[in-house]
PDB file of C-alpha atoms in Angstrom:
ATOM      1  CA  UNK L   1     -27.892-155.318  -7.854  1.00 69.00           C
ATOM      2  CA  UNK L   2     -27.482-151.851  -5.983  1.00 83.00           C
ATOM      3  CA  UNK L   3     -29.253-148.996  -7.835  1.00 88.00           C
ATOM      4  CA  UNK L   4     -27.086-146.324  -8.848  1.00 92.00           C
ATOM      5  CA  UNK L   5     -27.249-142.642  -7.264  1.00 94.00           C
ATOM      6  CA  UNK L   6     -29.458-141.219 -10.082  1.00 93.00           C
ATOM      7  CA  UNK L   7     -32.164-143.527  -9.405  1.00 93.00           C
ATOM      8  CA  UNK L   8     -32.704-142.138  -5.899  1.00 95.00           C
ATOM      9  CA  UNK L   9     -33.475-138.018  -7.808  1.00 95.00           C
ATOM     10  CA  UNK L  10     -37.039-138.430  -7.337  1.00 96.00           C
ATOM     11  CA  UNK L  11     -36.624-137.946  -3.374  1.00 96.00           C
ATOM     12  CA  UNK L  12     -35.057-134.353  -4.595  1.00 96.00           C
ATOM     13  CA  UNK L  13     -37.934-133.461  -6.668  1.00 96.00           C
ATOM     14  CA  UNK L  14     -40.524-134.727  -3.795  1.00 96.00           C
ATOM     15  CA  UNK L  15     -38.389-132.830  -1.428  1.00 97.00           C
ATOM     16  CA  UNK L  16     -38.220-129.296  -3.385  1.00 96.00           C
ATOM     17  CA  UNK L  17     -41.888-129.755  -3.321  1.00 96.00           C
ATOM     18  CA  UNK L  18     -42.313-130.003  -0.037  1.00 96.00           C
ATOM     19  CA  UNK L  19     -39.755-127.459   1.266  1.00 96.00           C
ATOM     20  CA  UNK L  20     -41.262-124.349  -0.561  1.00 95.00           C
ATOM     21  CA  UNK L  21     -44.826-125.570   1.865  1.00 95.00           C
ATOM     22  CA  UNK L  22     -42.063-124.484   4.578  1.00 96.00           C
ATOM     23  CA  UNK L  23     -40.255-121.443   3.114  1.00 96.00           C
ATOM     24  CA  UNK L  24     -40.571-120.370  -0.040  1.00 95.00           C
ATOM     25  CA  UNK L  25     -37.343-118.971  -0.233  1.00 96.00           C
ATOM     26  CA  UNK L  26     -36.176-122.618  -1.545  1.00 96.00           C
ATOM     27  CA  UNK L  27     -38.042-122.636  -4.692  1.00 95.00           C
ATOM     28  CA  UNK L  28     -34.928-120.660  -6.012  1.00 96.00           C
ATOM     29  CA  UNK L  29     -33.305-123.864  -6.281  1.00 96.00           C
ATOM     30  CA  UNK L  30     -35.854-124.865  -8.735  1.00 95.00           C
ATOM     31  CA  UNK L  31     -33.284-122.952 -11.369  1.00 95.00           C
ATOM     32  CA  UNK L  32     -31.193-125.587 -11.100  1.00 94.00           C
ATOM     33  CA  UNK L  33     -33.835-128.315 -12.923  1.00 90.00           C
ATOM     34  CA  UNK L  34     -33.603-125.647 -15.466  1.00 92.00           C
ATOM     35  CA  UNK L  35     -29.908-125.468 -16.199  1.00 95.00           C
ATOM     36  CA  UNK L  36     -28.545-128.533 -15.511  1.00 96.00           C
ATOM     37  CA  UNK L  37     -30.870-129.896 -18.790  1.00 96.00           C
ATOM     38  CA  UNK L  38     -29.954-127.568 -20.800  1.00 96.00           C
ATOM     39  CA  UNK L  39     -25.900-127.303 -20.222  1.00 96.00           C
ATOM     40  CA  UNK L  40     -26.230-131.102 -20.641  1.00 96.00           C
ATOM     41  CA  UNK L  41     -27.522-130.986 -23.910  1.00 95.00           C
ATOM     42  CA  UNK L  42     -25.713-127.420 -25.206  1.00 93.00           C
ATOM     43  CA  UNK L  43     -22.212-129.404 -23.949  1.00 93.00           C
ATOM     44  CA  UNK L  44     -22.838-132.921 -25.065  1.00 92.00           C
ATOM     45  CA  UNK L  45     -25.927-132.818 -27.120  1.00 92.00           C
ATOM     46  CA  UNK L  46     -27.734-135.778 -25.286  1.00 95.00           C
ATOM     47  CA  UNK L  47     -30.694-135.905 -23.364  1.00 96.00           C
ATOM     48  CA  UNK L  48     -28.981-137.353 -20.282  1.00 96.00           C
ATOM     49  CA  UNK L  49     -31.128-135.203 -17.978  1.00 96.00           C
ATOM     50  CA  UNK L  50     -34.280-136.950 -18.956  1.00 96.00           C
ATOM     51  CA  UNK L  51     -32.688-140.193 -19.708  1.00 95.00           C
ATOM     52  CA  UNK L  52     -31.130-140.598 -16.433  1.00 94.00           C
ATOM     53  CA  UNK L  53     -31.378-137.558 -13.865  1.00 95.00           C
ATOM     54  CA  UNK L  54     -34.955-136.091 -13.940  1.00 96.00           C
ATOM     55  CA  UNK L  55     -36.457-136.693 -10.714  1.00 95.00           C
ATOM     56  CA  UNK L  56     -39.589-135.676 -11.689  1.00 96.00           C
ATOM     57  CA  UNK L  57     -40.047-138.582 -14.456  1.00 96.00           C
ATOM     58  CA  UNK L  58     -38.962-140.806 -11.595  1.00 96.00           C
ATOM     59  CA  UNK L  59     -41.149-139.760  -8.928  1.00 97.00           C
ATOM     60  CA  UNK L  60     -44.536-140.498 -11.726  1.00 97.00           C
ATOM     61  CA  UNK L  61     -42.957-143.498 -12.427  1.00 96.00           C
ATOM     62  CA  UNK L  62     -42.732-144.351  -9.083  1.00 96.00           C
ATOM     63  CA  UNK L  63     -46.582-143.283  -8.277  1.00 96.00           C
ATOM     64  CA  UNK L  64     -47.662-144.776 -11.434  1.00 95.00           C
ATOM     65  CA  UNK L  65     -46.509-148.385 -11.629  1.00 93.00           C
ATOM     66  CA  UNK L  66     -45.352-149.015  -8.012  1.00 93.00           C
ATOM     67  CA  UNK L  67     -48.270-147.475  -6.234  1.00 95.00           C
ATOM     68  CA  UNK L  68     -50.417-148.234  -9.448  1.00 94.00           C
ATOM     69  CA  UNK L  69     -52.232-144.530  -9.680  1.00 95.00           C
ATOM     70  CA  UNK L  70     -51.907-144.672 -13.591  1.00 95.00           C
ATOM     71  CA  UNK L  71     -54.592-146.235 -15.918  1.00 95.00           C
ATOM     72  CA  UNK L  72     -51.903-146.795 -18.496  1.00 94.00           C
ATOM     73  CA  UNK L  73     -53.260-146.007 -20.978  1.00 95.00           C
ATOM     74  CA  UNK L  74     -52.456-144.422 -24.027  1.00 95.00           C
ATOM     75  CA  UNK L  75     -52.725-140.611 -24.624  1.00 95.00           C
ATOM     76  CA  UNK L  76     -55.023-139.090 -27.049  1.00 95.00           C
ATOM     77  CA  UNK L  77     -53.039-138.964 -30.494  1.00 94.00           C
ATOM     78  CA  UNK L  78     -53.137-135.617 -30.916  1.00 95.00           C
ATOM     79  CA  UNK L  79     -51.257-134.949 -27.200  1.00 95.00           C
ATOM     80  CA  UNK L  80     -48.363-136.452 -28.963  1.00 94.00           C
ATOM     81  CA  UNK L  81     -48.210-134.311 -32.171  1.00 94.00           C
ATOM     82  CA  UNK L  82     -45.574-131.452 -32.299  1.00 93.00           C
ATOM     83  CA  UNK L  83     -48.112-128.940 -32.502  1.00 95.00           C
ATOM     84  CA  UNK L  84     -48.955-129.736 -29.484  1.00 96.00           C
ATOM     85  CA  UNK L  85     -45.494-130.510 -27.648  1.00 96.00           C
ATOM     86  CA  UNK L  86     -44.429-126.973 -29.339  1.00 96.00           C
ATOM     87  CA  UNK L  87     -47.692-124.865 -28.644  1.00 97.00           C
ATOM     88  CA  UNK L  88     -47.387-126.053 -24.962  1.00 97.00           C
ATOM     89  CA  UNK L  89     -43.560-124.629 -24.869  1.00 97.00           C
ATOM     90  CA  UNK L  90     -44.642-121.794 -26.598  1.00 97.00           C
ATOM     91  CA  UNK L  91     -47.374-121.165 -23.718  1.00 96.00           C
ATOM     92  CA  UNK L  92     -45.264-121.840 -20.987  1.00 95.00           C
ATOM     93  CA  UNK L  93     -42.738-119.879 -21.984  1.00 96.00           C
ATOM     94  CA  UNK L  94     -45.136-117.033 -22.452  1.00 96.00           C
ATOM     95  CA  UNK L  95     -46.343-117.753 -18.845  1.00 95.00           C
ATOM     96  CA  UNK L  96     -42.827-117.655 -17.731  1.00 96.00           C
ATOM     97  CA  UNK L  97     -42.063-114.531 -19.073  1.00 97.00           C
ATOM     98  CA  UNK L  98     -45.228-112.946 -17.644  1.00 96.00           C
ATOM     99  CA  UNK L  99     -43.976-114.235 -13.959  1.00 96.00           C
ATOM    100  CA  UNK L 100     -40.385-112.121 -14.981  1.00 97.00           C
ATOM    101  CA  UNK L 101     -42.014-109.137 -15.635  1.00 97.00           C
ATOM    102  CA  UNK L 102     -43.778-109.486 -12.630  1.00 96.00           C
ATOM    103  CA  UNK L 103     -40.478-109.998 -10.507  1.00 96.00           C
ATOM    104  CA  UNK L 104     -39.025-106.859 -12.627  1.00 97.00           C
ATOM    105  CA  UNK L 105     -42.008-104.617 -11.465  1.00 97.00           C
ATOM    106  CA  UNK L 106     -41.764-105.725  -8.015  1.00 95.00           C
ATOM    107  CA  UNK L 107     -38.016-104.987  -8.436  1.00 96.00           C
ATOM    108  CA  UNK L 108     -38.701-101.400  -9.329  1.00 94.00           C
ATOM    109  CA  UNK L 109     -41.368-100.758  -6.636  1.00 92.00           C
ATOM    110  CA  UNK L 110     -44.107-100.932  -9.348  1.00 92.00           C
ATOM    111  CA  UNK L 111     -45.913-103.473  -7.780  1.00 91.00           C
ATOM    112  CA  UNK L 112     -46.571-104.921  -4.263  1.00 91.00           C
ATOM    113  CA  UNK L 113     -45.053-108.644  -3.227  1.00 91.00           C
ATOM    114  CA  UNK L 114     -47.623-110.441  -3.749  1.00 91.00           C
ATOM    115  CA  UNK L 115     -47.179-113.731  -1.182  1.00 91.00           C
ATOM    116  CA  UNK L 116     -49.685-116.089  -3.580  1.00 92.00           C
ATOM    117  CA  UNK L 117     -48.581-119.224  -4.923  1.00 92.00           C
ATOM    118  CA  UNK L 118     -51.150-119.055  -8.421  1.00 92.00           C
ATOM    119  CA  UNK L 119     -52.035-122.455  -9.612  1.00 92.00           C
ATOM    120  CA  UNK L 120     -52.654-123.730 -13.123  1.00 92.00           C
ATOM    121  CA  UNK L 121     -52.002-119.966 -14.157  1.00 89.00           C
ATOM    122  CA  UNK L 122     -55.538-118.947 -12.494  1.00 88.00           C
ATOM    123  CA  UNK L 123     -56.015-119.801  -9.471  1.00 91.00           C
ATOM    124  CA  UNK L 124     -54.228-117.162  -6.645  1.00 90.00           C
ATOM    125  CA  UNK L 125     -53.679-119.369  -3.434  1.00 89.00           C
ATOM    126  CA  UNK L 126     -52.949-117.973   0.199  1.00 91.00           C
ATOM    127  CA  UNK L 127     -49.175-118.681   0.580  1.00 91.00           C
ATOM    128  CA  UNK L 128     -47.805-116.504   3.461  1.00 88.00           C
ATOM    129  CA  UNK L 129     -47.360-118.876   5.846  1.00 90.00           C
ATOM    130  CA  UNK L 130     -44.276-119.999   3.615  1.00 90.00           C
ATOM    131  CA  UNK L 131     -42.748-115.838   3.582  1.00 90.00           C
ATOM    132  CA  UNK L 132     -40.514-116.452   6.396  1.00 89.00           C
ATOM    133  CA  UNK L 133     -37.136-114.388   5.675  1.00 90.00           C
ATOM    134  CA  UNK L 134     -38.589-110.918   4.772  1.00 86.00           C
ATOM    135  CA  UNK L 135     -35.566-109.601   5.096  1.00 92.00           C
ATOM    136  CA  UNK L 136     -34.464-110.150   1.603  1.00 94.00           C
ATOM    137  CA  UNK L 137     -35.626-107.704  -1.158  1.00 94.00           C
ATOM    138  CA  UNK L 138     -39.035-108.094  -2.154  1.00 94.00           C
ATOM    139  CA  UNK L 139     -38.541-109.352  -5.839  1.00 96.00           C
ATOM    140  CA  UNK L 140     -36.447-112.156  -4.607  1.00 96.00           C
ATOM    141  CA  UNK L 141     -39.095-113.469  -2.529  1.00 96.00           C
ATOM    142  CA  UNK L 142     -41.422-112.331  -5.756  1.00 96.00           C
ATOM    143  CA  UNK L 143     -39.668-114.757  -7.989  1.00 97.00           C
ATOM    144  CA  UNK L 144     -39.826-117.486  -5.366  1.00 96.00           C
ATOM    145  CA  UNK L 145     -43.080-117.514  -5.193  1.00 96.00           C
ATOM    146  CA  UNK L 146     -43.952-117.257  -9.134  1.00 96.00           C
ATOM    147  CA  UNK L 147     -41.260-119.746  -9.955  1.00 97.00           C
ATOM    148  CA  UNK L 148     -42.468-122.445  -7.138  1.00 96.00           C
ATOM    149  CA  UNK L 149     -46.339-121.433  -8.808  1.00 96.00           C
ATOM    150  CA  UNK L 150     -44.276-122.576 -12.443  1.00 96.00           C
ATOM    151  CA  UNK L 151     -43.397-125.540 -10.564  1.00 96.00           C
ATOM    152  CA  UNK L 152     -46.436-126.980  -8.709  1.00 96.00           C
ATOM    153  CA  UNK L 153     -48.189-126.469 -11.599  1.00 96.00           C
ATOM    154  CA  UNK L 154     -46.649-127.846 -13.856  1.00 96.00           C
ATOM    155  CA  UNK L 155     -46.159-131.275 -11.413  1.00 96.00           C
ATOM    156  CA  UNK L 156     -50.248-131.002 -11.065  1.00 96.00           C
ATOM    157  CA  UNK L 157     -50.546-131.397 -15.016  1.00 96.00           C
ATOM    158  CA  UNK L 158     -47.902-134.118 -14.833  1.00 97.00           C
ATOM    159  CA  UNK L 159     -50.185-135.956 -12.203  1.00 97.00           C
ATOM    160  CA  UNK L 160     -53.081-135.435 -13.298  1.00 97.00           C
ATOM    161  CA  UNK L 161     -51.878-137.025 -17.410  1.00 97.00           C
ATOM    162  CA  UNK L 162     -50.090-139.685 -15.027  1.00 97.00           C
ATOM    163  CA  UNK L 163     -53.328-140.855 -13.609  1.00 97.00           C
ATOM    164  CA  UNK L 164     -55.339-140.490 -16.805  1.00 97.00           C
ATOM    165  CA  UNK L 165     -52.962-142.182 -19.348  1.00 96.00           C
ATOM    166  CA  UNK L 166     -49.042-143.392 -18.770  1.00 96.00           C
ATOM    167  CA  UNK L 167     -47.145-142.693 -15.847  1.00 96.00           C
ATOM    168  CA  UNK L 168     -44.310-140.397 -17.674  1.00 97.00           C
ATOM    169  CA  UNK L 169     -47.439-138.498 -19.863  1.00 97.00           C
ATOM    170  CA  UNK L 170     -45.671-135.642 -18.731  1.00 97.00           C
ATOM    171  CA  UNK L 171     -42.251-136.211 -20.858  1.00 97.00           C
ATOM    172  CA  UNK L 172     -44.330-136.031 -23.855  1.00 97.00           C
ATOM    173  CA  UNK L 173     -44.939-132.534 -23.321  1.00 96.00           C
ATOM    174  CA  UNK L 174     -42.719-131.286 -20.878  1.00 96.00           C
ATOM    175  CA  UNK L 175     -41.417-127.725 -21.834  1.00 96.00           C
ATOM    176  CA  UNK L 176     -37.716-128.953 -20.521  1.00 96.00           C
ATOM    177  CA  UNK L 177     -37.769-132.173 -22.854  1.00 96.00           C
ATOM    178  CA  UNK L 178     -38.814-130.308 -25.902  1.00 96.00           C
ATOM    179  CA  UNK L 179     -35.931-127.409 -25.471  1.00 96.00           C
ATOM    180  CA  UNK L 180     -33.189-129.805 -24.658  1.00 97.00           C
ATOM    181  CA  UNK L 181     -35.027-131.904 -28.096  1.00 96.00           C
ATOM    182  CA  UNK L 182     -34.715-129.119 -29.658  1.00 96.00           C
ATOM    183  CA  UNK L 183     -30.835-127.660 -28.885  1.00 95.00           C
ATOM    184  CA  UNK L 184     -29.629-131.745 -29.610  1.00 95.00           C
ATOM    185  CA  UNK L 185     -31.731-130.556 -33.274  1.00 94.00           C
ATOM    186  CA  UNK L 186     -29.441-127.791 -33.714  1.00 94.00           C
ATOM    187  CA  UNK L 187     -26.253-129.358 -32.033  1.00 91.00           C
ATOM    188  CA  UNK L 188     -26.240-132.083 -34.464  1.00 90.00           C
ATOM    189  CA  UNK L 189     -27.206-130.060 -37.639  1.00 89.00           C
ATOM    190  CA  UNK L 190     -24.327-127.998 -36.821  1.00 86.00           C
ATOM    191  CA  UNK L 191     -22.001-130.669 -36.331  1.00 81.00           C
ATOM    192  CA  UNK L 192     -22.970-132.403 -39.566  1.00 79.00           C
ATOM    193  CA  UNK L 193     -22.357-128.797 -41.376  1.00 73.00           C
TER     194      UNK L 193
ATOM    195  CA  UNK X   1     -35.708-165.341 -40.819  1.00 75.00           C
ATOM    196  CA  UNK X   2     -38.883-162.985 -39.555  1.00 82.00           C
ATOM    197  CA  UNK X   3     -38.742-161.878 -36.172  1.00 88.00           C
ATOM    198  CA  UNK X   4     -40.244-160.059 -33.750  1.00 92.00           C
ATOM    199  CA  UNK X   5     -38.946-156.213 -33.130  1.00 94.00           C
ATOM    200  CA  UNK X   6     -39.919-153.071 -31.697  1.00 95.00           C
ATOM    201  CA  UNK X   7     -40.596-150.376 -34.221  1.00 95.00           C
ATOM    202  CA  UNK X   8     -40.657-146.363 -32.858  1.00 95.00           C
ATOM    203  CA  UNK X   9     -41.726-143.819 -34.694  1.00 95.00           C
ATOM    204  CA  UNK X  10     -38.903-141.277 -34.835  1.00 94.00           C
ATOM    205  CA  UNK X  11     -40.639-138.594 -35.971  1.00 93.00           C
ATOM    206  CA  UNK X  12     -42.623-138.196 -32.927  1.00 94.00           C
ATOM    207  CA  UNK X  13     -40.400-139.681 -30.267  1.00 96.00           C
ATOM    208  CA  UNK X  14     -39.535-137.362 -27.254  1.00 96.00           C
ATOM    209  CA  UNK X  15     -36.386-139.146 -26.302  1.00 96.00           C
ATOM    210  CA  UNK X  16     -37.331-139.376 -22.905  1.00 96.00           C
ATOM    211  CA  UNK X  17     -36.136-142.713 -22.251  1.00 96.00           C
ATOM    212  CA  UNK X  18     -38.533-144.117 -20.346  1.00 96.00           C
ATOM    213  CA  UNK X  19     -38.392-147.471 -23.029  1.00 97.00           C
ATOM    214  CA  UNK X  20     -34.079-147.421 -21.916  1.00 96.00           C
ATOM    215  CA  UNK X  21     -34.865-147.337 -18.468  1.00 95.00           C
ATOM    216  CA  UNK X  22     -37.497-150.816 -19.055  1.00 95.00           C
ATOM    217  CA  UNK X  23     -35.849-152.792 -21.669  1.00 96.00           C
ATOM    218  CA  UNK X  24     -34.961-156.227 -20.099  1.00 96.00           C
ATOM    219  CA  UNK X  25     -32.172-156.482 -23.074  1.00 94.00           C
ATOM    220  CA  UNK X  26     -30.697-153.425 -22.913  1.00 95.00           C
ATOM    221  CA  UNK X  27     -31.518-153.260 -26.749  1.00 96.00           C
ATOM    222  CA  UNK X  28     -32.728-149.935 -26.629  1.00 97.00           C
ATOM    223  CA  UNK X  29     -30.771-146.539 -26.752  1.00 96.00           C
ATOM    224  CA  UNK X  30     -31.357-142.832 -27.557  1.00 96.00           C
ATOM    225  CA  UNK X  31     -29.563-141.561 -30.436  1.00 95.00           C
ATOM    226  CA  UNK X  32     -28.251-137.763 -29.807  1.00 93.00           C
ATOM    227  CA  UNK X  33     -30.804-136.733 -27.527  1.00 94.00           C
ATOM    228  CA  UNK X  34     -33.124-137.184 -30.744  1.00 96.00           C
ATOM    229  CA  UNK X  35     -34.999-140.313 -30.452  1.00 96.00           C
ATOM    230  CA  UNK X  36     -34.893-143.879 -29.661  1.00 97.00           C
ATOM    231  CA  UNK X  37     -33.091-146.608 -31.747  1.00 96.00           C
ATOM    232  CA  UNK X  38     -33.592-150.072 -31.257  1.00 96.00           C
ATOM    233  CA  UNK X  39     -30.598-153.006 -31.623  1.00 95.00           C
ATOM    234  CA  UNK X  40     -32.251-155.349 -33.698  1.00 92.00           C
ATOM    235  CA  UNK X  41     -30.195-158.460 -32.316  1.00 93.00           C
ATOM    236  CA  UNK X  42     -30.761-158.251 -29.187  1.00 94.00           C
ATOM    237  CA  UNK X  43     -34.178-156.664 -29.352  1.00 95.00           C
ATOM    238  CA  UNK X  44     -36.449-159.802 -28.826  1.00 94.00           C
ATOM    239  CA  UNK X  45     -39.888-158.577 -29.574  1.00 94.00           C
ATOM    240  CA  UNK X  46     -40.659-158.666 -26.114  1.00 95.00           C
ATOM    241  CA  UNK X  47     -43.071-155.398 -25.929  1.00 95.00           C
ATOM    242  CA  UNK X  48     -42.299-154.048 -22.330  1.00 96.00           C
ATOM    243  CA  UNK X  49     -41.030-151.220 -24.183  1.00 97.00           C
ATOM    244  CA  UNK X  50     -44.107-150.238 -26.085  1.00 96.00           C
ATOM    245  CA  UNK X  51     -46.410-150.513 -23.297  1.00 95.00           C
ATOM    246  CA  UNK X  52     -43.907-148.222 -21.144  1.00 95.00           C
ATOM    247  CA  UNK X  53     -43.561-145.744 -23.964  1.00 97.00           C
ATOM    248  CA  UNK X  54     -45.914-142.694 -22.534  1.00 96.00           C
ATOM    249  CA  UNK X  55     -46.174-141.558 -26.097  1.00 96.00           C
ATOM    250  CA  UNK X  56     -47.781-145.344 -26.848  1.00 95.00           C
ATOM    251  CA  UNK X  57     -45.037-144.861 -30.159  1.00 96.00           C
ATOM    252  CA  UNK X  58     -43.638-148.090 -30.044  1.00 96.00           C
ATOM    253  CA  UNK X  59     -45.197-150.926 -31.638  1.00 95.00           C
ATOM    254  CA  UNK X  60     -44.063-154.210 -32.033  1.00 94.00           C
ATOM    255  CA  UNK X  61     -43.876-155.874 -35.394  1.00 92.00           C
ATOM    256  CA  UNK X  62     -42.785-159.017 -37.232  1.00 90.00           C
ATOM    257  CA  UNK X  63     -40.257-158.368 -39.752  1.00 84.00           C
ATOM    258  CA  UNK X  64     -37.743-159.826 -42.031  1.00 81.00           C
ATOM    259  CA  UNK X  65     -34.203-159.660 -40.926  1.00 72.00           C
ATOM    260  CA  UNK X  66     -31.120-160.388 -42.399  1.00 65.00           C
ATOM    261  CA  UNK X  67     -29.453-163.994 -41.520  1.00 52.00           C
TER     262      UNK X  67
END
């Protein structure tokens, strides 16, 4: 039986990864993995994105049970609890702000570019060789480099629960899963209204 | 009649659909983007669900069904 398109996303989340090594000008189209979930579940109130779509769940599929990098086993109980699911959003979000204001300061000349890629929120690494167009203003490039940081991060986490406990670990907690959760909550309570 | 079935916990379920995606019966769908339901006549107890599930939420019980 032939696999259908969506089955294939993971090469699109492996390749984003690897283009913003290249230029980092690409990590713009990260946005998209940010929309498409939640105009999915605003319109139709379903978590198709995650269901089907999310390369991203695919690809730690793929590295957990086909190349067998996952212990599978289960996650600590309190991983799964909502206070954790929703203290994690409420983190990253607060991290995600943090990298706008940055963007908004280099917009206004406040602040230099700064061409770092900053990993698990603390660690600043090197990234200029990936600053290729300079011709575009500086808080565009800005933003590509603090949203691709958003990124890899977040896809280190994801590996690194992958390896210790079930290959999708990261849909437990991922920020994306809980907000799309979350508007399908309030879709459906105003439907039933 | 007692049978074999998956059981999720809704409460904590994350809809991700990981449990869809594995299901050899296609017994198992998510229900508004909320959590998973299972189809209790064509689930078969079979458990590949609740050892794909990466919230471990699934667990697979013998209950009484209706004939």
């Amino acid at each position: 039986m032939k696999k259908p398109w969506y089955e294939y996303m993971w090469t699109v989340s492996a390749l984003y990864l690897i283009l913003g090594f290249f230029n980092i000008l690409f990590a713009w189209l990260g946005l998209l993995c940010f929309f498409i979930p939640l105009i999915i579940s605003a319109a139709k109130g379903t978590k198709a994105y995650c269901n089907k779509y999310c390369g991203r769940g695919q690809l730690f599929s793929l590295l957990g049970k086909k190349f067998r990098l996952s212990r599978n086993k289960p996650m600590p109980r309190w991983m799964t609890t909502k206070w954790f699911r929703y203290g994690f959003l409420t983190f990253f979000m607060i991290m995600f702000i943090q990298m706008i204001i940055v963007t908004v300061l280099v917009f206004k000349g406040a602040r230099g570019l700064s061409e770092t890629v900053k990993l698990l929120w603390v660690f600043r690494v090197p990234w200029s060789w990936a600053y290729r167009i300079t011709w575009v203003p500086a808080w565009v490039s800005q933003f590509a480099f603090g949203f691709y940081s958003v990124m890899l991060t977040s896809t280190i986490l994801g590996l690194i629960t992958m390896i210790l406990f079930k290959p999708r670990s990261w849909c437990v907690y991922c920020p994306m899963g809980s907000m799309t959760q979350l508007l399908c909550q309030v879709r459906l309570r105003k439907y039933e209204q | 009649m007692a049978k074999k079935l998956a059981q999720i916990d809704k409460a904590v379920c994350v809809a991700c659909g990981s449990c869809v995606k594995v299901c050899p019966r296609k017994a198992i769908s998510i229900w508004q983007g909320l959590y998973a339901i299972v189809d209790e006549n064509r689930c078969i107890g079979c458990g590949i669900c609740a050892k794909e599930c990466p919230a471990s939420i699934i667990s697979i019980e013998r209950l009484e069904v209706g004939a």
